């Protein structure tokens, strides 16, 4: 989530996915519903459904598992690097840029929430038939749930940090996103601004640096522009309520660990438990000390929690998951 920090706990999880009006031929100073085409060669590798590796200890001699990491709305797959670096579990870790984010292609004007499930399933197929774990944050967590519902058996385990399961609407999130500055003189200019303004100033420095590197596109005039434009992000918030998660959750048969930040002002434990009641094999975990941006603000703490979860599902290291409070249903 990017955009607003409310001093309250609405009973829904922000962001969404149905984006309208995304012409690919808009001029550089035209509508924000566009994605810039000025990319580096490395960026071009991060196309729809094509995962890129964050860690690959395959030659270390240790048994490793494969995980696909999916980012929150407005962000990029590269921003998972710090959390992955802190994992003790041997992990072949991959990430993707969901459509409309990072270096991925834009969303079609009539695209619905299902396009993110498409992206996840394409990435899962690219990673091969081996057992696969999905780790998602906010929009990315919901994308994993929708994908597994569409193609059961794709994932062996899902770890979902505050998935988007909207039951109400709050225009404040969209309004705050729409006010974001889209163009900067340079990446250094963007970093200076974001480092001084919450909520981005709360991100771990290395995570913010990865956002500066992967969340901005170079322009012909030397400036840089947000890849996920403010108007696009605002539309994601506005359409969160349209996500068909209620129909999808009963179809998710693999184990699901749903994480909630104990300091989150975006969702309450009660509302998350009620929303996840439709999951056949779910466990809810409350993680003290993390808010909705927890994996990005405290990537080391999130990695410790994830290690603890993974240790209960296979041969991961059997160490503590911090102060996580586990609630079994």
mmCIF file of C-alpha atoms in Angstrom:
data_model
loop_
_atom_site.group_PDB
_atom_site.id
_atom_site.type_symbol
_atom_site.label_atom_id
_atom_site.label_comp_id
_atom_site.label_asym_id
_atom_site.label_seq_id
_atom_site.Cartn_x
_atom_site.Cartn_y
_atom_site.Cartn_z
ATOM 1 C CA UNK A 1 0.000 0.000 0.000
ATOM 2 C CA UNK A 2 1.210 3.499 -0.794
ATOM 3 C CA UNK A 3 -0.581 6.719 -0.139
ATOM 4 C CA UNK A 4 -2.283 7.251 3.214
ATOM 5 C CA UNK A 5 -1.879 6.421 6.869
ATOM 6 C CA UNK A 6 -5.210 6.626 8.630
ATOM 7 C CA UNK A 7 -5.416 6.762 12.371
ATOM 8 C CA UNK A 8 -8.221 4.227 12.277
ATOM 9 C CA UNK A 9 -8.838 0.618 11.301
ATOM 10 C CA UNK A 10 -11.337 0.327 8.465
ATOM 11 C CA UNK A 11 -12.889 -3.107 8.020
ATOM 12 C CA UNK A 12 -11.361 -3.705 4.610
ATOM 13 C CA UNK A 13 -7.929 -4.151 3.134
ATOM 14 C CA UNK A 14 -6.961 -1.499 0.648
ATOM 15 C CA UNK A 15 -5.977 -1.569 -3.017
ATOM 16 C CA UNK A 16 -7.512 -3.364 -5.926
ATOM 17 C CA UNK A 17 -6.911 -4.358 -9.480
ATOM 18 C CA UNK A 18 -9.451 -3.394 -12.118
ATOM 19 C CA UNK A 19 -7.841 -0.498 -13.941
ATOM 20 C CA UNK A 20 -9.603 1.554 -16.610
ATOM 21 C CA UNK A 21 -8.175 3.707 -19.356
ATOM 22 C CA UNK A 22 -4.578 2.685 -19.945
ATOM 23 C CA UNK A 23 -3.642 3.736 -23.493
ATOM 24 C CA UNK A 24 -0.137 2.708 -24.520
ATOM 25 C CA UNK A 25 0.207 5.537 -27.018
ATOM 26 C CA UNK A 26 -0.373 8.440 -24.652
ATOM 27 C CA UNK A 27 2.146 11.295 -24.967
ATOM 28 C CA UNK A 28 4.793 11.706 -22.286
ATOM 29 C CA UNK A 29 2.927 14.600 -20.664
ATOM 30 C CA UNK A 30 -0.527 13.147 -21.232
ATOM 31 C CA UNK A 31 -2.794 10.947 -19.147
ATOM 32 C CA UNK A 32 -1.355 9.210 -16.115
ATOM 33 C CA UNK A 33 -3.073 6.044 -17.333
ATOM 34 C CA UNK A 34 -0.040 4.836 -19.207
ATOM 35 C CA UNK A 35 3.212 3.034 -18.796
ATOM 36 C CA UNK A 36 6.435 4.506 -20.098
ATOM 37 C CA UNK A 37 8.275 2.500 -22.731
ATOM 38 C CA UNK A 38 11.786 3.736 -21.893
ATOM 39 C CA UNK A 39 13.271 0.697 -20.135
ATOM 40 C CA UNK A 40 16.703 -0.825 -19.660
ATOM 41 C CA UNK A 41 17.572 -4.214 -21.126
ATOM 42 C CA UNK A 42 17.309 -5.763 -17.666
ATOM 43 C CA UNK A 43 13.878 -4.245 -17.133
ATOM 44 C CA UNK A 44 12.624 -5.729 -20.376
ATOM 45 C CA UNK A 45 13.183 -9.172 -18.905
ATOM 46 C CA UNK A 46 10.482 -8.448 -16.330
ATOM 47 C CA UNK A 47 7.530 -8.845 -18.623
ATOM 48 C CA UNK A 48 4.108 -10.194 -17.723
ATOM 49 C CA UNK A 49 4.332 -13.588 -16.090
ATOM 50 C CA UNK A 50 8.125 -13.815 -16.425
ATOM 51 C CA UNK A 51 9.664 -14.191 -12.977
ATOM 52 C CA UNK A 52 13.137 -12.952 -12.106
ATOM 53 C CA UNK A 53 15.319 -14.541 -9.430
ATOM 54 C CA UNK A 54 16.089 -12.800 -6.151
ATOM 55 C CA UNK A 55 18.083 -15.715 -4.737
ATOM 56 C CA UNK A 56 19.150 -19.089 -6.126
ATOM 57 C CA UNK A 57 21.275 -21.310 -3.846
ATOM 58 C CA UNK A 58 20.732 -24.297 -6.159
ATOM 59 C CA UNK A 59 24.473 -24.983 -6.362
ATOM 60 C CA UNK A 60 25.108 -24.799 -2.627
ATOM 61 C CA UNK A 61 24.498 -28.503 -2.127
ATOM 62 C CA UNK A 62 21.520 -27.840 0.146
ATOM 63 C CA UNK A 63 17.965 -28.872 -0.567
ATOM 64 C CA UNK A 64 16.055 -25.774 -1.549
ATOM 65 C CA UNK A 65 12.450 -24.898 -2.105
ATOM 66 C CA UNK A 66 11.057 -22.502 -4.690
ATOM 67 C CA UNK A 67 8.935 -19.500 -3.759
ATOM 68 C CA UNK A 68 7.219 -16.853 -5.853
ATOM 69 C CA UNK A 69 6.999 -13.415 -4.200
ATOM 70 C CA UNK A 70 4.206 -11.018 -5.245
ATOM 71 C CA UNK A 71 4.305 -7.317 -4.385
ATOM 72 C CA UNK A 72 1.748 -4.839 -3.063
ATOM 73 C CA UNK A 73 -0.106 -2.248 -5.157
ATOM 74 C CA UNK A 74 2.067 0.569 -6.432
ATOM 75 C CA UNK A 75 5.288 -1.314 -5.720
ATOM 76 C CA UNK A 76 7.570 -3.779 -7.568
ATOM 77 C CA UNK A 77 8.907 -7.296 -7.231
ATOM 78 C CA UNK A 78 12.450 -6.021 -6.685
ATOM 79 C CA UNK A 79 11.360 -4.625 -3.328
ATOM 80 C CA UNK A 80 11.271 -8.162 -1.890
ATOM 81 C CA UNK A 81 15.076 -8.425 -2.165
ATOM 82 C CA UNK A 82 15.838 -7.338 1.386
ATOM 83 C CA UNK A 83 13.365 -9.751 2.987
ATOM 84 C CA UNK A 84 14.689 -12.609 0.853
ATOM 85 C CA UNK A 85 18.284 -11.715 1.762
ATOM 86 C CA UNK A 86 17.386 -12.104 5.444
ATOM 87 C CA UNK A 87 15.839 -15.564 5.092
ATOM 88 C CA UNK A 88 17.614 -18.471 6.744
ATOM 89 C CA UNK A 89 15.584 -21.020 4.816
ATOM 90 C CA UNK A 90 17.451 -22.157 1.665
ATOM 91 C CA UNK A 91 15.223 -20.704 -1.007
ATOM 92 C CA UNK A 92 15.111 -20.338 -4.753
ATOM 93 C CA UNK A 93 13.238 -17.067 -4.571
ATOM 94 C CA UNK A 94 11.628 -15.443 -7.598
ATOM 95 C CA UNK A 95 9.452 -12.369 -7.979
ATOM 96 C CA UNK A 96 7.338 -10.765 -10.680
ATOM 97 C CA UNK A 97 6.119 -7.319 -11.549
ATOM 98 C CA UNK A 98 2.350 -7.583 -11.804
ATOM 99 C CA UNK A 99 0.744 -5.913 -14.795
ATOM 100 C CA UNK A 100 0.663 -2.146 -14.478
ATOM 101 C CA UNK A 101 3.639 -2.181 -12.091
ATOM 102 C CA UNK A 102 7.393 -2.082 -12.444
ATOM 103 C CA UNK A 103 8.528 -3.120 -15.903
ATOM 104 C CA UNK A 104 5.426 -5.189 -16.646
ATOM 105 C CA UNK A 105 3.099 -4.225 -19.515
ATOM 106 C CA UNK A 106 0.077 -2.012 -18.833
ATOM 107 C CA UNK A 107 -3.372 -3.252 -17.957
ATOM 108 C CA UNK A 108 -6.001 -3.283 -20.670
ATOM 109 C CA UNK A 109 -8.799 -0.762 -20.265
ATOM 110 C CA UNK A 110 -11.372 -3.463 -19.542
ATOM 111 C CA UNK A 111 -9.101 -5.632 -17.388
ATOM 112 C CA UNK A 112 -10.581 -7.159 -14.257
ATOM 113 C CA UNK A 113 -8.969 -8.646 -11.181
ATOM 114 C CA UNK A 114 -8.354 -11.895 -13.014
ATOM 115 C CA UNK A 115 -5.396 -10.456 -14.923
ATOM 116 C CA UNK A 116 -3.270 -10.647 -11.796
ATOM 117 C CA UNK A 117 -4.160 -14.315 -11.398
ATOM 118 C CA UNK A 118 -3.063 -14.752 -15.025
ATOM 119 C CA UNK A 119 0.279 -13.123 -14.232
ATOM 120 C CA UNK A 120 0.828 -15.371 -11.213
ATOM 121 C CA UNK A 121 -0.084 -18.545 -13.101
ATOM 122 C CA UNK A 122 2.212 -17.628 -15.995
ATOM 123 C CA UNK A 123 5.054 -17.095 -13.528
ATOM 124 C CA UNK A 124 4.317 -20.362 -11.729
ATOM 125 C CA UNK A 125 4.489 -22.277 -15.010
ATOM 126 C CA UNK A 126 7.799 -20.600 -15.856
ATOM 127 C CA UNK A 127 9.284 -21.711 -12.542
ATOM 128 C CA UNK A 128 8.638 -25.358 -13.340
ATOM 129 C CA UNK A 129 6.665 -28.252 -11.844
ATOM 130 C CA UNK A 130 8.563 -28.463 -8.542
ATOM 131 C CA UNK A 131 6.658 -27.783 -5.280
ATOM 132 C CA UNK A 132 5.959 -24.075 -5.124
ATOM 133 C CA UNK A 133 5.340 -21.648 -2.263
ATOM 134 C CA UNK A 134 3.593 -18.325 -2.818
ATOM 135 C CA UNK A 135 4.412 -15.297 -0.658
ATOM 136 C CA UNK A 136 2.339 -12.176 -1.197
ATOM 137 C CA UNK A 137 1.799 -8.728 0.293
ATOM 138 C CA UNK A 138 -1.541 -6.907 0.002
ATOM 139 C CA UNK A 139 -2.438 -6.933 -3.715
ATOM 140 C CA UNK A 140 0.148 -9.663 -4.287
ATOM 141 C CA UNK A 141 -1.385 -11.836 -1.577
ATOM 142 C CA UNK A 142 -4.819 -11.586 -3.146
ATOM 143 C CA UNK A 143 -3.359 -12.328 -6.575
ATOM 144 C CA UNK A 144 -1.946 -15.582 -5.199
ATOM 145 C CA UNK A 145 -5.311 -16.572 -3.722
ATOM 146 C CA UNK A 146 -7.129 -15.844 -6.980
ATOM 147 C CA UNK A 147 -4.537 -17.828 -8.941
ATOM 148 C CA UNK A 148 -4.738 -20.896 -6.709
ATOM 149 C CA UNK A 149 -8.542 -20.766 -6.840
ATOM 150 C CA UNK A 150 -8.418 -20.753 -10.642
ATOM 151 C CA UNK A 151 -5.838 -23.545 -10.899
ATOM 152 C CA UNK A 152 -5.889 -25.641 -7.707
ATOM 153 C CA UNK A 153 -2.631 -27.419 -7.025
ATOM 154 C CA UNK A 154 -0.432 -24.661 -8.418
ATOM 155 C CA UNK A 155 0.867 -23.878 -4.931
ATOM 156 C CA UNK A 156 1.714 -26.171 -2.034
ATOM 157 C CA UNK A 157 1.575 -23.332 0.501
ATOM 158 C CA UNK A 158 0.514 -19.695 0.442
ATOM 159 C CA UNK A 159 1.785 -17.081 2.906
ATOM 160 C CA UNK A 160 -0.386 -13.975 2.580
ATOM 161 C CA UNK A 161 0.453 -10.775 4.437
ATOM 162 C CA UNK A 162 -2.709 -8.633 4.754
ATOM 163 C CA UNK A 163 -4.403 -9.689 1.487
ATOM 164 C CA UNK A 164 -6.915 -7.369 -0.156
ATOM 165 C CA UNK A 165 -10.320 -8.639 0.929
ATOM 166 C CA UNK A 166 -12.446 -5.521 0.656
ATOM 167 C CA UNK A 167 -15.858 -5.369 2.301
ATOM 168 C CA UNK A 168 -16.257 -1.586 2.364
ATOM 169 C CA UNK A 169 -15.075 1.471 0.480
ATOM 170 C CA UNK A 170 -13.109 4.473 1.710
ATOM 171 C CA UNK A 171 -12.323 7.168 -0.872
ATOM 172 C CA UNK A 172 -9.508 8.606 1.258
ATOM 173 C CA UNK A 173 -7.052 5.969 0.047
ATOM 174 C CA UNK A 174 -7.749 6.714 -3.610
ATOM 175 C CA UNK A 175 -7.693 10.463 -3.053
ATOM 176 C CA UNK A 176 -4.299 10.266 -1.350
ATOM 177 C CA UNK A 177 -2.880 8.086 -4.131
ATOM 178 C CA UNK A 178 -4.148 10.475 -6.810
ATOM 179 C CA UNK A 179 -2.234 13.342 -5.189
ATOM 180 C CA UNK A 180 1.122 11.612 -5.487
ATOM 181 C CA UNK A 181 3.794 13.338 -7.521
ATOM 182 C CA UNK A 182 4.398 11.406 -10.752
ATOM 183 C CA UNK A 183 7.499 13.036 -12.302
ATOM 184 C CA UNK A 184 10.869 13.851 -10.739
ATOM 185 C CA UNK A 185 13.972 15.563 -12.044
ATOM 186 C CA UNK A 186 16.056 12.500 -11.203
ATOM 187 C CA UNK A 187 16.118 9.369 -9.073
ATOM 188 C CA UNK A 188 18.126 11.308 -6.505
ATOM 189 C CA UNK A 189 15.336 13.891 -6.397
ATOM 190 C CA UNK A 190 12.726 11.165 -5.883
ATOM 191 C CA UNK A 191 14.791 9.524 -3.145
ATOM 192 C CA UNK A 192 15.212 12.813 -1.290
ATOM 193 C CA UNK A 193 11.479 13.524 -1.429
ATOM 194 C CA UNK A 194 10.366 10.044 -0.438
ATOM 195 C CA UNK A 195 12.932 9.809 2.363
ATOM 196 C CA UNK A 196 11.348 12.857 4.003
ATOM 197 C CA UNK A 197 7.653 11.993 3.600
ATOM 198 C CA UNK A 198 5.688 9.168 5.213
ATOM 199 C CA UNK A 199 4.708 6.518 4.526
ATOM 200 C CA UNK A 200 7.631 5.902 2.145
ATOM 201 C CA UNK A 201 10.067 7.427 4.621
ATOM 202 C CA UNK A 202 9.243 4.492 6.910
ATOM 203 C CA UNK A 203 10.567 1.917 4.442
ATOM 204 C CA UNK A 204 13.892 0.283 5.206
ATOM 205 C CA UNK A 205 16.585 2.270 3.351
ATOM 206 C CA UNK A 206 17.559 -0.633 1.107
ATOM 207 C CA UNK A 207 13.903 -1.280 0.225
ATOM 208 C CA UNK A 208 13.338 2.368 -0.623
ATOM 209 C CA UNK A 209 16.469 2.290 -2.788
ATOM 210 C CA UNK A 210 15.049 -0.680 -4.688
ATOM 211 C CA UNK A 211 11.785 1.217 -5.178
ATOM 212 C CA UNK A 212 13.697 4.193 -6.588
ATOM 213 C CA UNK A 213 15.533 1.873 -8.960
ATOM 214 C CA UNK A 214 12.592 -0.248 -10.129
ATOM 215 C CA UNK A 215 9.552 1.963 -9.588
ATOM 216 C CA UNK A 216 10.631 4.817 -11.862
ATOM 217 C CA UNK A 217 11.041 4.872 -15.644
ATOM 218 C CA UNK A 218 13.561 7.056 -17.469
ATOM 219 C CA UNK A 219 12.092 9.714 -19.746
ATOM 220 C CA UNK A 220 13.583 11.118 -22.984
ATOM 221 C CA UNK A 221 14.051 14.518 -21.320
ATOM 222 C CA UNK A 222 16.199 13.044 -18.559
ATOM 223 C CA UNK A 223 13.509 13.064 -15.901
ATOM 224 C CA UNK A 224 11.924 9.969 -14.320
ATOM 225 C CA UNK A 225 8.264 9.032 -13.972
ATOM 226 C CA UNK A 226 6.415 6.636 -11.679
ATOM 227 C CA UNK A 227 5.789 3.364 -13.467
ATOM 228 C CA UNK A 228 2.539 2.869 -11.550
ATOM 229 C CA UNK A 229 1.031 6.313 -12.146
ATOM 230 C CA UNK A 230 -0.940 8.048 -9.374
ATOM 231 C CA UNK A 231 -4.189 7.865 -11.333
ATOM 232 C CA UNK A 232 -3.653 4.145 -11.852
ATOM 233 C CA UNK A 233 -2.945 3.495 -8.192
ATOM 234 C CA UNK A 234 -5.978 5.551 -7.226
ATOM 235 C CA UNK A 235 -8.145 3.463 -9.530
ATOM 236 C CA UNK A 236 -6.816 0.315 -7.871
ATOM 237 C CA UNK A 237 -8.043 1.597 -4.525
ATOM 238 C CA UNK A 238 -11.421 2.589 -5.951
ATOM 239 C CA UNK A 239 -12.061 -0.826 -7.447
ATOM 240 C CA UNK A 240 -10.903 -2.947 -4.500
ATOM 241 C CA UNK A 241 -14.528 -3.628 -3.658
ATOM 242 C CA UNK A 242 -15.042 -5.410 -7.008
ATOM 243 C CA UNK A 243 -12.568 -8.233 -6.349
ATOM 244 C CA UNK A 244 -14.380 -11.621 -6.400
ATOM 245 C CA UNK A 245 -12.465 -12.966 -3.422
ATOM 246 C CA UNK A 246 -15.544 -14.406 -1.696
ATOM 247 C CA UNK A 247 -16.129 -16.777 -4.587
ATOM 248 C CA UNK A 248 -12.442 -17.654 -4.842
ATOM 249 C CA UNK A 249 -11.502 -18.470 -1.248
ATOM 250 C CA UNK A 250 -13.517 -21.721 -0.906
ATOM 251 C CA UNK A 251 -11.641 -23.054 -3.947
ATOM 252 C CA UNK A 252 -8.206 -22.580 -2.348
ATOM 253 C CA UNK A 253 -7.407 -26.034 -0.966
ATOM 254 C CA UNK A 254 -3.695 -25.725 -0.191
ATOM 255 C CA UNK A 255 -2.568 -24.606 3.277
ATOM 256 C CA UNK A 256 -2.736 -20.829 3.686
ATOM 257 C CA UNK A 257 -1.071 -18.811 6.429
ATOM 258 C CA UNK A 258 -2.639 -15.354 6.622
ATOM 259 C CA UNK A 259 -0.449 -12.798 8.373
ATOM 260 C CA UNK A 260 -1.676 -9.552 9.899
ATOM 261 C CA UNK A 261 0.536 -6.795 11.220
ATOM 262 C CA UNK A 262 -0.253 -6.281 14.872
ATOM 263 C CA UNK A 263 0.219 -2.521 14.424
ATOM 264 C CA UNK A 264 -1.819 -2.317 11.224
ATOM 265 C CA UNK A 265 -4.353 0.494 10.953
ATOM 266 C CA UNK A 266 -5.620 -0.929 7.672
ATOM 267 C CA UNK A 267 -7.326 -4.068 8.945
ATOM 268 C CA UNK A 268 -8.461 -5.448 12.284
ATOM 269 C CA UNK A 269 -7.894 -9.008 13.392
ATOM 270 C CA UNK A 270 -11.631 -9.571 13.658
ATOM 271 C CA UNK A 271 -12.373 -8.400 10.123
ATOM 272 C CA UNK A 272 -9.519 -10.449 8.672
ATOM 273 C CA UNK A 273 -10.672 -13.579 10.489
ATOM 274 C CA UNK A 274 -14.213 -13.067 9.205
ATOM 275 C CA UNK A 275 -13.032 -12.520 5.642
ATOM 276 C CA UNK A 276 -10.814 -15.615 5.707
ATOM 277 C CA UNK A 277 -13.537 -17.866 7.093
ATOM 278 C CA UNK A 278 -14.099 -19.188 3.576
ATOM 279 C CA UNK A 279 -10.579 -20.628 3.305
ATOM 280 C CA UNK A 280 -10.702 -24.410 3.874
ATOM 281 C CA UNK A 281 -7.175 -24.741 5.326
ATOM 282 C CA UNK A 282 -6.158 -21.407 6.793
ATOM 283 C CA UNK A 283 -4.230 -20.302 9.838
ATOM 284 C CA UNK A 284 -4.254 -16.672 11.000
ATOM 285 C CA UNK A 285 -1.058 -15.226 12.447
ATOM 286 C CA UNK A 286 -0.877 -11.881 14.234
ATOM 287 C CA UNK A 287 2.612 -10.376 14.034
ATOM 288 C CA UNK A 288 3.316 -7.714 16.676
ATOM 289 C CA UNK A 289 5.503 -4.824 15.614
ATOM 290 C CA UNK A 290 4.520 -4.807 11.937
ATOM 291 C CA UNK A 291 2.011 -2.544 10.212
ATOM 292 C CA UNK A 292 0.488 -2.915 6.734
ATOM 293 C CA UNK A 293 3.860 -2.088 5.149
ATOM 294 C CA UNK A 294 5.644 -4.504 7.469
ATOM 295 C CA UNK A 295 7.572 -6.557 4.878
ATOM 296 C CA UNK A 296 8.993 -3.314 3.477
ATOM 297 C CA UNK A 297 9.539 -1.439 6.734
ATOM 298 C CA UNK A 298 11.054 -4.332 8.704
ATOM 299 C CA UNK A 299 12.155 -6.895 6.103
ATOM 300 C CA UNK A 300 14.355 -8.714 8.598
ATOM 301 C CA UNK A 301 11.491 -9.195 11.030
ATOM 302 C CA UNK A 302 9.237 -10.366 8.212
ATOM 303 C CA UNK A 303 11.908 -12.838 7.081
ATOM 304 C CA UNK A 304 12.082 -14.253 10.602
ATOM 305 C CA UNK A 305 8.332 -14.786 10.652
ATOM 306 C CA UNK A 306 8.424 -16.382 7.202
ATOM 307 C CA UNK A 307 11.238 -18.701 8.288
ATOM 308 C CA UNK A 308 9.117 -19.764 11.237
ATOM 309 C CA UNK A 309 6.137 -20.490 8.989
ATOM 310 C CA UNK A 310 8.251 -22.460 6.514
ATOM 311 C CA UNK A 311 9.826 -24.522 9.290
ATOM 312 C CA UNK A 312 6.364 -25.907 10.012
ATOM 313 C CA UNK A 313 5.820 -26.985 6.406
ATOM 314 C CA UNK A 314 8.799 -29.133 5.472
ATOM 315 C CA UNK A 315 12.496 -29.133 6.151
ATOM 316 C CA UNK A 316 13.054 -25.448 6.855
ATOM 317 C CA UNK A 317 15.163 -24.352 9.846
ATOM 318 C CA UNK A 318 13.404 -24.975 13.134
ATOM 319 C CA UNK A 319 13.897 -21.606 14.776
ATOM 320 C CA UNK A 320 11.480 -19.174 16.362
ATOM 321 C CA UNK A 321 9.071 -17.074 14.306
ATOM 322 C CA UNK A 322 9.633 -14.131 16.610
ATOM 323 C CA UNK A 323 6.668 -12.975 18.639
ATOM 324 C CA UNK A 324 4.046 -14.071 16.161
ATOM 325 C CA UNK A 325 0.784 -15.026 17.792
ATOM 326 C CA UNK A 326 -0.752 -17.969 15.969
ATOM 327 C CA UNK A 327 -4.501 -18.413 15.968
ATOM 328 C CA UNK A 328 -5.755 -21.744 14.611
ATOM 329 C CA UNK A 329 -9.337 -22.092 13.405
#
